[in-house]
């Protein structure tokens, strides 16, 4: 039976990133993914002539979060287009578009504090940021700026999956903004083929460097001998074929949601501190809810057609809608004369409360009809969506030096990567940084010296 140096469980961006980096370093690597397509929540599928992205709608902080470095390091080819302006805002009362962060929207006093925050955060180093992982983002903002309006703005805009800013780690908040403020482009989008172009680029890099990828194979158990990892037990599932297999390697990297780890390893082999952190991550969850629509261009106003992404609200709301139109960057994602729209809700959305989620979707539909009269009657199609636990939440004392970690103490060869191991407010930033953290942990352990 063929032996590998490393088995990677999960084909999301963190798993693909780990496998690409390992393959590039010459490690005999195999990646196992239970679905038929790669990318996790960063992929796309074909639907009624549209290319529909799943989960991730853009690549944030390309040059500062690590994704640009990773693609260059493994030789992956991906053409990304910078989005400018990166974010607009539509005011429901004045019916006008404006920059999301501008004196026109904020007023001079709030805008002055916002610019000072940008200046302060942009020049912070990692060591300074790491001093704020036991403080809430809300406390940091109010302590520095004494401005409730500034806090209210960030409650809506930061993308922490609806988590209250009183629970968001200031360290994760600051690291996310530091990446955004120092990136060559705040957000970018693939030149063609939707968000799936990113996992496709990493997949090609893995194969070109000799790594292997197997889809539609579900890992059932992580195998160990005493305190050492020796491989995995898996089930291969095809339309007319099913088989149980064992794959052997001295190292396994677990990149699927961390809350699933106890299903693959006995709880007695997981340190109590790590189990407690997994429980916190699982307990604090929020829905991310919205709508997806395919629409004729005539259903939208010509002004709105100019922008890739914009927020929508009015004074007094404790949440906002964020509308993304990837077809503004790549018209081929939809049939001729059509737009693809994602209409998401940013704001507190308790996990498991389907009633609140449905009411918010109704509010989003009403909002669309207010912007463009009769909009929901003119669409080609419109679907309600809920993304349960799209992003593990960056809670106080679970980020920075307090993160769950990239390995399991006492279990040689067992490594971790994925959002929960490096929590920030940027999904792409979390996954890429976790991949690099995992690689550093593997090389620090020098497990291959014992092959």
Short mmCIF file of C-alpha atoms in Angstrom, two decimals:
data_model
loop_
_atom_site.label_atom_id
_atom_site.label_comp_id
_atom_site.label_asym_id
_atom_site.label_seq_id
_atom_site.Cartn_x
_atom_site.Cartn_y
_atom_site.Cartn_z
CA UNK A 1 0.00 0.00 0.00
CA UNK A 2 1.27 3.46 -0.89
CA UNK A 3 2.43 5.55 2.05
CA UNK A 4 2.21 9.30 2.35
CA UNK A 5 3.98 11.87 4.46
CA UNK A 6 0.80 13.84 5.17
CA UNK A 7 -2.93 13.24 4.80
CA UNK A 8 -5.02 16.42 4.62
CA UNK A 9 -8.68 16.10 5.60
CA UNK A 10 -10.89 18.68 3.88
CA UNK A 11 -10.77 20.50 0.56
CA UNK A 12 -11.68 24.02 1.63
CA UNK A 13 -9.19 26.85 1.19
CA UNK A 14 -7.27 25.93 4.35
CA UNK A 15 -6.96 22.28 3.27
CA UNK A 16 -6.02 23.21 -0.28
CA UNK A 17 -3.54 25.76 1.07
CA UNK A 18 -1.88 23.26 3.41
CA UNK A 19 -1.72 20.60 0.67
CA UNK A 20 -0.30 23.07 -1.86
CA UNK A 21 2.38 24.31 0.54
CA UNK A 22 3.35 20.77 1.58
CA UNK A 23 3.44 19.48 -2.00
CA UNK A 24 5.56 22.45 -2.98
CA UNK A 25 8.05 21.49 -0.26
CA UNK A 26 8.28 17.94 -1.63
CA UNK A 27 6.15 16.14 0.96
CA UNK A 28 4.14 13.19 -0.34
CA UNK A 29 0.69 14.66 0.25
CA UNK A 30 -2.85 13.45 -0.33
CA UNK A 31 -5.97 15.56 0.23
CA UNK A 32 -9.33 13.90 0.95
CA UNK A 33 -12.64 15.72 0.38
CA UNK A 34 -16.07 14.20 1.02
CA UNK A 35 -17.87 16.38 -1.56
CA UNK A 36 -17.53 16.10 -5.33
CA UNK A 37 -16.15 19.64 -5.69
CA UNK A 38 -13.38 21.49 -3.89
CA UNK A 39 -13.40 24.86 -2.17
CA UNK A 40 -15.75 24.43 0.80
CA UNK A 41 -17.58 27.74 1.21
CA UNK A 42 -15.33 29.21 -1.49
CA UNK A 43 -16.68 27.56 -4.60
CA UNK A 44 -19.28 28.05 -7.33
CA UNK A 45 -21.90 25.97 -9.13
CA UNK A 46 -23.95 26.29 -12.30
CA UNK A 47 -27.63 27.13 -11.94
CA UNK A 48 -30.03 28.09 -14.75
CA UNK A 49 -27.27 29.66 -16.80
CA UNK A 50 -25.71 31.49 -13.83
CA UNK A 51 -22.42 30.78 -12.04
CA UNK A 52 -23.41 31.07 -8.38
CA UNK A 53 -20.78 31.54 -5.67
CA UNK A 54 -21.19 29.74 -2.35
CA UNK A 55 -20.40 31.65 0.84
CA UNK A 56 -17.47 33.82 -0.13
CA UNK A 57 -18.30 36.72 -2.49
CA UNK A 58 -14.84 38.31 -2.84
CA UNK A 59 -11.17 37.88 -1.91
CA UNK A 60 -10.35 40.37 0.84
CA UNK A 61 -6.95 41.85 1.69
CA UNK A 62 -5.19 39.90 -1.07
CA UNK A 63 -1.70 41.34 -0.55
CA UNK A 64 -1.74 41.52 3.26
CA UNK A 65 -3.67 38.47 4.51
CA UNK A 66 -1.29 35.92 2.99
CA UNK A 67 -3.29 34.72 -0.01
CA UNK A 68 -1.09 36.56 -2.52
CA UNK A 69 2.03 35.18 -0.86
CA UNK A 70 0.62 31.64 -0.89
CA UNK A 71 -0.36 31.70 -4.56
CA UNK A 72 3.07 33.02 -5.54
CA UNK A 73 4.89 30.52 -3.33
CA UNK A 74 3.17 27.45 -4.78
CA UNK A 75 3.14 28.77 -8.35
CA UNK A 76 -0.65 29.04 -8.59
CA UNK A 77 -1.96 31.23 -11.40
CA UNK A 78 -4.97 33.40 -10.56
CA UNK A 79 -5.95 36.69 -12.13
CA UNK A 80 -7.78 38.94 -9.68
CA UNK A 81 -9.41 42.29 -10.41
CA UNK A 82 -9.26 45.03 -7.74
CA UNK A 83 -12.69 46.41 -6.90
CA UNK A 84 -12.90 50.19 -6.71
CA UNK A 85 -14.77 51.63 -5.00
CA UNK A 86 -14.63 48.64 -2.69
CA UNK A 87 -17.88 49.44 -0.89
CA UNK A 88 -20.71 51.89 -1.53
CA UNK A 89 -23.78 52.74 0.54
CA UNK A 90 -27.41 53.37 -0.45
CA UNK A 91 -29.50 55.53 1.86
CA UNK A 92 -33.15 54.46 1.78
CA UNK A 93 -34.40 57.89 2.88
CA UNK A 94 -32.45 60.07 0.45
CA UNK A 95 -32.38 57.36 -2.28
CA UNK A 96 -28.76 58.20 -3.04
CA UNK A 97 -25.57 56.17 -3.43
CA UNK A 98 -22.44 57.36 -1.62
CA UNK A 99 -19.16 55.89 -0.43
CA UNK A 100 -19.69 53.68 2.63
CA UNK A 101 -17.07 55.64 4.55
CA UNK A 102 -17.36 59.30 3.62
CA UNK A 103 -18.09 62.70 5.19
CA UNK A 104 -21.34 62.70 3.21
CA UNK A 105 -22.55 59.65 5.10
CA UNK A 106 -20.85 60.14 8.47
CA UNK A 107 -20.79 63.88 8.97
CA UNK A 108 -17.50 65.62 9.69
CA UNK A 109 -17.06 64.61 13.36
CA UNK A 110 -17.62 60.87 12.87
CA UNK A 111 -15.59 60.85 9.66
CA UNK A 112 -12.69 62.53 11.48
CA UNK A 113 -12.69 59.79 14.15
CA UNK A 114 -12.97 57.11 11.48
CA UNK A 115 -9.92 58.47 9.63
CA UNK A 116 -8.00 58.60 12.91
CA UNK A 117 -8.94 54.96 13.58
CA UNK A 118 -7.70 53.97 10.11
CA UNK A 119 -4.42 55.78 10.73
CA UNK A 120 -3.99 54.20 14.17
CA UNK A 121 -4.79 50.62 13.14
CA UNK A 122 -2.82 50.72 9.87
CA UNK A 123 0.46 51.34 11.68
CA UNK A 124 -0.06 48.77 14.46
CA UNK A 125 2.35 45.83 14.53
CA UNK A 126 1.41 42.23 15.30
CA UNK A 127 2.94 42.34 18.77
CA UNK A 128 0.81 45.35 19.71
CA UNK A 129 -2.33 43.77 18.23
CA UNK A 130 -1.67 40.57 20.20
CA UNK A 131 -2.08 42.56 23.40
CA UNK A 132 -5.80 43.02 22.74
CA UNK A 133 -7.14 39.47 22.44
CA UNK A 134 -8.67 39.56 25.94
CA UNK A 135 -10.46 42.86 25.27
CA UNK A 136 -13.66 43.34 23.28
CA UNK A 137 -13.69 45.33 20.06
CA UNK A 138 -16.42 47.53 21.56
CA UNK A 139 -14.27 48.34 24.59
CA UNK A 140 -11.26 49.16 22.41
CA UNK A 141 -13.24 51.56 20.19
CA UNK A 142 -14.94 53.36 23.08
CA UNK A 143 -11.75 53.56 25.15
CA UNK A 144 -9.82 55.12 22.25
CA UNK A 145 -12.45 57.32 20.63
CA UNK A 146 -15.34 57.75 23.11
CA UNK A 147 -17.65 57.71 20.09
CA UNK A 148 -20.80 55.54 20.19
CA UNK A 149 -21.56 56.36 16.55
CA UNK A 150 -18.22 54.89 15.49
CA UNK A 151 -19.02 51.72 17.40
CA UNK A 152 -22.48 51.54 15.80
CA UNK A 153 -20.88 51.77 12.36
CA UNK A 154 -18.50 48.88 13.04
CA UNK A 155 -21.29 46.78 14.53
CA UNK A 156 -22.73 46.62 11.02
CA UNK A 157 -19.76 46.76 8.71
CA UNK A 158 -17.06 44.37 9.90
CA UNK A 159 -18.48 41.06 8.76
CA UNK A 160 -18.12 39.14 12.04
CA UNK A 161 -21.18 37.05 11.12
CA UNK A 162 -23.54 39.11 13.26
CA UNK A 163 -21.61 38.63 16.48
CA UNK A 164 -22.08 41.55 18.92
CA UNK A 165 -18.98 43.75 19.10
CA UNK A 166 -19.04 43.29 22.88
CA UNK A 167 -18.06 39.66 22.22
CA UNK A 168 -15.66 40.16 19.31
CA UNK A 169 -11.99 39.98 20.26
CA UNK A 170 -10.34 43.37 19.78
CA UNK A 171 -7.22 41.54 18.61
CA UNK A 172 -9.13 39.79 15.80
CA UNK A 173 -10.95 43.02 14.93
CA UNK A 174 -7.69 44.99 14.73
CA UNK A 175 -5.88 42.31 12.73
CA UNK A 176 -8.73 42.18 10.21
CA UNK A 177 -8.74 45.95 9.79
CA UNK A 178 -4.93 46.12 9.73
CA UNK A 179 -4.96 43.70 6.79
CA UNK A 180 -7.67 45.70 5.01
CA UNK A 181 -5.99 49.07 5.52
CA UNK A 182 -2.57 47.81 4.37
CA UNK A 183 -3.65 45.76 1.37
CA UNK A 184 -3.00 46.99 -2.16
CA UNK A 185 -6.73 46.44 -2.76
CA UNK A 186 -9.33 46.02 -0.03
CA UNK A 187 -11.27 43.42 -2.03
CA UNK A 188 -10.70 41.67 -5.35
CA UNK A 189 -12.63 39.25 -7.54
CA UNK A 190 -11.47 36.57 -10.02
CA UNK A 191 -11.27 37.67 -13.65
CA UNK A 192 -13.34 34.67 -14.75
CA UNK A 193 -15.24 31.59 -13.48
CA UNK A 194 -16.43 33.09 -10.20
CA UNK A 195 -14.97 32.54 -6.76
CA UNK A 196 -14.24 28.91 -7.68
CA UNK A 197 -11.24 30.20 -9.63
CA UNK A 198 -9.36 30.38 -6.30
CA UNK A 199 -9.69 26.69 -5.28
CA UNK A 200 -9.16 25.71 -8.92
CA UNK A 201 -5.80 27.52 -8.91
CA UNK A 202 -4.70 25.77 -5.71
CA UNK A 203 -5.89 22.40 -7.04
CA UNK A 204 -3.73 22.80 -10.15
CA UNK A 205 -0.73 23.75 -8.03
CA UNK A 206 -1.10 20.65 -5.83
CA UNK A 207 -1.28 18.27 -8.79
CA UNK A 208 1.59 19.98 -10.63
CA UNK A 209 3.82 19.49 -7.57
CA UNK A 210 2.99 15.79 -7.28
CA UNK A 211 0.28 15.96 -4.62
CA UNK A 212 -2.87 13.84 -4.86
CA UNK A 213 -6.51 14.86 -4.44
CA UNK A 214 -9.41 12.43 -3.97
CA UNK A 215 -12.99 13.69 -3.79
CA UNK A 216 -16.13 11.85 -2.66
CA UNK A 217 -14.24 10.08 0.08
CA UNK A 218 -15.42 10.45 3.66
CA UNK A 219 -12.91 10.00 6.45
CA UNK A 220 -14.46 7.82 9.16
CA UNK A 221 -11.69 7.70 11.73
CA UNK A 222 -8.19 9.00 12.40
CA UNK A 223 -5.92 6.06 13.19
CA UNK A 224 -3.33 6.11 15.92
CA UNK A 225 -0.92 3.74 17.60
CA UNK A 226 -0.32 4.71 21.21
CA UNK A 227 0.48 8.43 21.05
CA UNK A 228 1.26 8.54 17.31
CA UNK A 229 -0.90 9.18 14.27
CA UNK A 230 -0.59 6.45 11.64
CA UNK A 231 -3.27 7.32 9.07
CA UNK A 232 -7.01 7.40 8.43
CA UNK A 233 -9.88 5.03 7.76
CA UNK A 234 -12.16 6.26 4.99
CA UNK A 235 -15.10 5.29 2.82
CA UNK A 236 -15.00 5.89 -0.94
CA UNK A 237 -18.47 6.55 -2.34
CA UNK A 238 -19.24 6.59 -6.06
CA UNK A 239 -22.57 6.15 -7.90
CA UNK A 240 -21.91 2.44 -8.51
CA UNK A 241 -19.04 1.79 -6.13
CA UNK A 242 -18.39 1.87 -2.40
CA UNK A 243 -15.29 0.74 -0.54
CA UNK A 244 -13.60 1.04 2.84
CA UNK A 245 -9.94 2.02 2.64
CA UNK A 246 -7.04 2.78 4.94
CA UNK A 247 -4.39 5.34 4.10
CA UNK A 248 -1.18 5.53 6.09
CA UNK A 249 0.93 8.55 6.98
CA UNK A 250 2.82 9.79 10.06
CA UNK A 251 0.86 13.05 9.96
CA UNK A 252 -2.76 14.08 9.47
CA UNK A 253 -3.97 17.68 9.08
CA UNK A 254 -7.59 18.22 10.14
CA UNK A 255 -9.00 21.24 8.27
CA UNK A 256 -12.77 20.66 8.40
CA UNK A 257 -14.83 22.45 11.13
CA UNK A 258 -13.04 22.02 14.45
CA UNK A 259 -16.29 21.20 16.23
CA UNK A 260 -16.26 17.85 14.36
CA UNK A 261 -12.90 16.75 15.78
CA UNK A 262 -14.40 14.59 18.59
CA UNK A 263 -16.17 12.50 15.92
CA UNK A 264 -12.82 11.43 14.48
CA UNK A 265 -10.68 11.20 17.61
CA UNK A 266 -11.52 9.81 21.02
CA UNK A 267 -12.25 12.65 23.44
CA UNK A 268 -9.68 11.19 25.84
CA UNK A 269 -6.99 12.08 23.30
CA UNK A 270 -8.10 15.71 23.07
CA UNK A 271 -6.77 17.93 25.89
CA UNK A 272 -9.44 19.42 28.15
CA UNK A 273 -8.41 22.98 27.27
CA UNK A 274 -8.90 22.31 23.55
CA UNK A 275 -12.25 20.60 24.18
CA UNK A 276 -13.39 23.64 26.16
CA UNK A 277 -12.44 25.96 23.31
CA UNK A 278 -14.27 23.75 20.80
CA UNK A 279 -17.35 23.91 23.04
CA UNK A 280 -17.17 27.72 23.14
CA UNK A 281 -16.87 27.90 19.36
CA UNK A 282 -19.85 25.56 18.94
CA UNK A 283 -22.00 27.32 21.55
CA UNK A 284 -21.61 30.87 20.21
CA UNK A 285 -23.05 30.75 16.71
CA UNK A 286 -25.17 33.05 14.58
CA UNK A 287 -27.11 32.64 11.37
CA UNK A 288 -25.93 34.48 8.30
CA UNK A 289 -29.05 34.91 6.20
CA UNK A 290 -30.08 36.46 2.91
CA UNK A 291 -31.38 36.10 -0.63
CA UNK A 292 -29.87 35.13 -3.99
CA UNK A 293 -31.45 36.36 -7.22
CA UNK A 294 -31.01 36.21 -10.96
CA UNK A 295 -32.46 39.39 -12.44
CA UNK A 296 -32.83 41.24 -15.76
CA UNK A 297 -30.68 44.36 -15.86
CA UNK A 298 -33.85 46.34 -16.49
CA UNK A 299 -35.02 45.50 -12.95
CA UNK A 300 -32.20 47.64 -11.50
CA UNK A 301 -31.46 51.33 -11.82
CA UNK A 302 -28.52 52.37 -13.97
CA UNK A 303 -26.75 53.97 -10.99
CA UNK A 304 -26.77 50.78 -8.90
CA UNK A 305 -25.45 48.80 -11.86
CA UNK A 306 -22.12 50.61 -11.56
CA UNK A 307 -21.12 49.02 -8.26
CA UNK A 308 -19.89 45.61 -7.14
CA UNK A 309 -21.02 45.88 -3.52
CA UNK A 310 -23.03 48.29 -1.42
CA UNK A 311 -24.75 48.44 1.95
CA UNK A 312 -28.35 49.53 2.47
CA UNK A 313 -30.03 50.89 5.60
CA UNK A 314 -31.61 53.94 7.16
CA UNK A 315 -30.98 55.70 10.49
CA UNK A 316 -32.13 53.72 13.52
CA UNK A 317 -31.59 50.23 12.07
CA UNK A 318 -29.28 47.93 14.08
CA UNK A 319 -28.40 45.95 10.94
CA UNK A 320 -27.94 46.56 7.26
CA UNK A 321 -28.25 44.72 3.99
CA UNK A 322 -25.20 44.23 1.82
CA UNK A 323 -25.81 43.66 -1.89
CA UNK A 324 -23.11 42.09 -4.05
CA UNK A 325 -23.26 41.98 -7.85
CA UNK A 326 -20.33 39.86 -9.12
CA UNK A 327 -21.62 40.28 -12.66
CA UNK A 328 -20.49 43.89 -12.44
CA UNK A 329 -16.93 42.48 -12.62
CA UNK A 330 -17.60 39.44 -14.82
CA UNK A 331 -20.78 39.65 -16.95
CA UNK A 332 -20.28 36.04 -18.10
CA UNK A 333 -21.43 34.80 -14.68
CA UNK A 334 -25.02 35.37 -15.88
CA UNK A 335 -26.91 35.04 -19.18
CA UNK A 336 -26.78 38.11 -21.46
CA UNK A 337 -28.71 41.07 -20.08
CA UNK A 338 -28.85 39.60 -16.56
CA UNK A 339 -27.27 40.25 -13.15
CA UNK A 340 -26.53 37.85 -10.30
CA UNK A 341 -27.22 39.41 -6.89
CA UNK A 342 -26.44 38.29 -3.35
CA UNK A 343 -28.48 40.20 -0.74
CA UNK A 344 -27.15 39.41 2.73
CA UNK A 345 -28.08 40.59 6.20
CA UNK A 346 -25.33 41.96 8.45
CA UNK A 347 -26.46 42.12 12.03
CA UNK A 348 -27.28 39.92 15.05
CA UNK A 349 -29.10 36.76 13.97
CA UNK A 350 -29.45 34.13 16.75
CA UNK A 351 -28.48 30.66 15.58
CA UNK A 352 -31.34 28.20 15.32
CA UNK A 353 -34.16 30.77 15.23
CA UNK A 354 -35.61 30.12 11.78
CA UNK A 355 -38.50 32.49 12.45
CA UNK A 356 -36.23 35.50 12.90
CA UNK A 357 -34.23 34.43 9.85
CA UNK A 358 -37.37 34.28 7.68
CA UNK A 359 -38.57 37.67 8.92
CA UNK A 360 -35.20 39.19 8.07
CA UNK A 361 -35.43 37.68 4.58
CA UNK A 362 -38.88 39.29 4.23
CA UNK A 363 -37.35 42.62 5.27
CA UNK A 364 -34.61 42.20 2.67
CA UNK A 365 -37.22 41.55 -0.03
CA UNK A 366 -39.18 44.64 1.06
CA UNK A 367 -35.97 46.65 0.95
CA UNK A 368 -35.29 45.53 -2.64
CA UNK A 369 -38.80 46.55 -3.68
CA UNK A 370 -38.28 49.93 -2.03
CA UNK A 371 -35.05 50.51 -3.97
CA UNK A 372 -36.39 49.14 -7.26
CA UNK A 373 -40.23 49.12 -7.31
CA UNK A 374 -41.65 45.71 -8.23
CA UNK A 375 -38.20 44.11 -8.09
CA UNK A 376 -39.25 40.73 -6.66
CA UNK A 377 -41.86 40.37 -9.43
CA UNK A 378 -39.30 40.98 -12.17
CA UNK A 379 -36.61 38.48 -11.16
CA UNK A 380 -35.83 35.32 -13.14
CA UNK A 381 -35.52 33.54 -9.82
CA UNK A 382 -35.06 34.38 -6.15
CA UNK A 383 -34.11 32.01 -3.32
CA UNK A 384 -33.92 32.41 0.43
CA UNK A 385 -30.66 31.18 1.95
CA UNK A 386 -29.30 30.57 5.43
CA UNK A 387 -25.60 29.95 5.94
CA UNK A 388 -25.46 28.19 9.32
CA UNK A 389 -22.20 28.99 11.07
CA UNK A 390 -20.48 30.34 7.97
CA UNK A 391 -17.59 31.58 10.09
CA UNK A 392 -16.55 30.45 13.58
CA UNK A 393 -16.85 33.51 15.77
CA UNK A 394 -13.77 35.47 16.84
CA UNK A 395 -14.57 35.62 20.54
CA UNK A 396 -12.51 37.17 23.31
CA UNK A 397 -9.76 34.79 24.54
CA UNK A 398 -10.12 32.44 21.53
CA UNK A 399 -7.93 34.45 19.18
CA UNK A 400 -4.27 35.38 18.87
CA UNK A 401 -2.16 33.66 21.57
CA UNK A 402 -5.34 32.04 22.96
CA UNK A 403 -6.37 30.29 19.73
CA UNK A 404 -6.99 26.51 19.81
CA UNK A 405 -3.59 25.89 18.18
CA UNK A 406 -2.25 24.02 15.16
CA UNK A 407 -1.46 20.66 16.79
CA UNK A 408 -2.74 18.41 19.57
CA UNK A 409 -0.29 18.17 22.47
CA UNK A 410 0.65 14.59 23.30
CA UNK A 411 -0.53 13.18 19.97
CA UNK A 412 2.41 13.14 17.59
CA UNK A 413 1.58 13.87 13.96
CA UNK A 414 -1.89 15.37 14.61
CA UNK A 415 -2.21 18.87 13.18
CA UNK A 416 -5.03 21.41 12.82
CA UNK A 417 -5.86 24.16 10.33
CA UNK A 418 -8.99 26.05 9.32
CA UNK A 419 -10.93 29.12 10.45
CA UNK A 420 -11.28 28.11 14.08
CA UNK A 421 -7.53 27.74 14.56
CA UNK A 422 -6.88 31.34 13.48
CA UNK A 423 -10.00 33.40 14.04
CA UNK A 424 -10.28 36.82 12.42
CA UNK A 425 -13.15 38.66 10.75
CA UNK A 426 -11.94 37.70 7.29
CA UNK A 427 -12.76 34.17 6.16
CA UNK A 428 -9.99 34.16 3.58
CA UNK A 429 -7.54 35.68 6.05
CA UNK A 430 -8.37 33.08 8.70
CA UNK A 431 -7.95 30.11 6.38
CA UNK A 432 -4.68 31.24 4.81
CA UNK A 433 -3.08 32.26 8.09
CA UNK A 434 -4.13 28.96 9.63
CA UNK A 435 -2.49 27.09 6.75
CA UNK A 436 0.80 28.89 7.30
CA UNK A 437 0.56 28.38 11.07
CA UNK A 438 0.00 24.66 10.53
CA UNK A 439 2.98 24.36 8.16
CA UNK A 440 5.24 26.11 10.68
CA UNK A 441 4.05 23.70 13.38
CA UNK A 442 4.73 20.69 11.16
CA UNK A 443 8.24 21.85 10.31
CA UNK A 444 8.96 22.80 13.91
CA UNK A 445 8.04 19.24 14.94
CA UNK A 446 10.35 17.84 12.25
CA UNK A 447 8.29 14.64 12.12
CA UNK A 448 9.64 13.69 8.70
CA UNK A 449 13.13 13.24 10.11
CA UNK A 450 11.88 9.97 11.60
CA UNK A 451 10.57 8.50 8.34
#
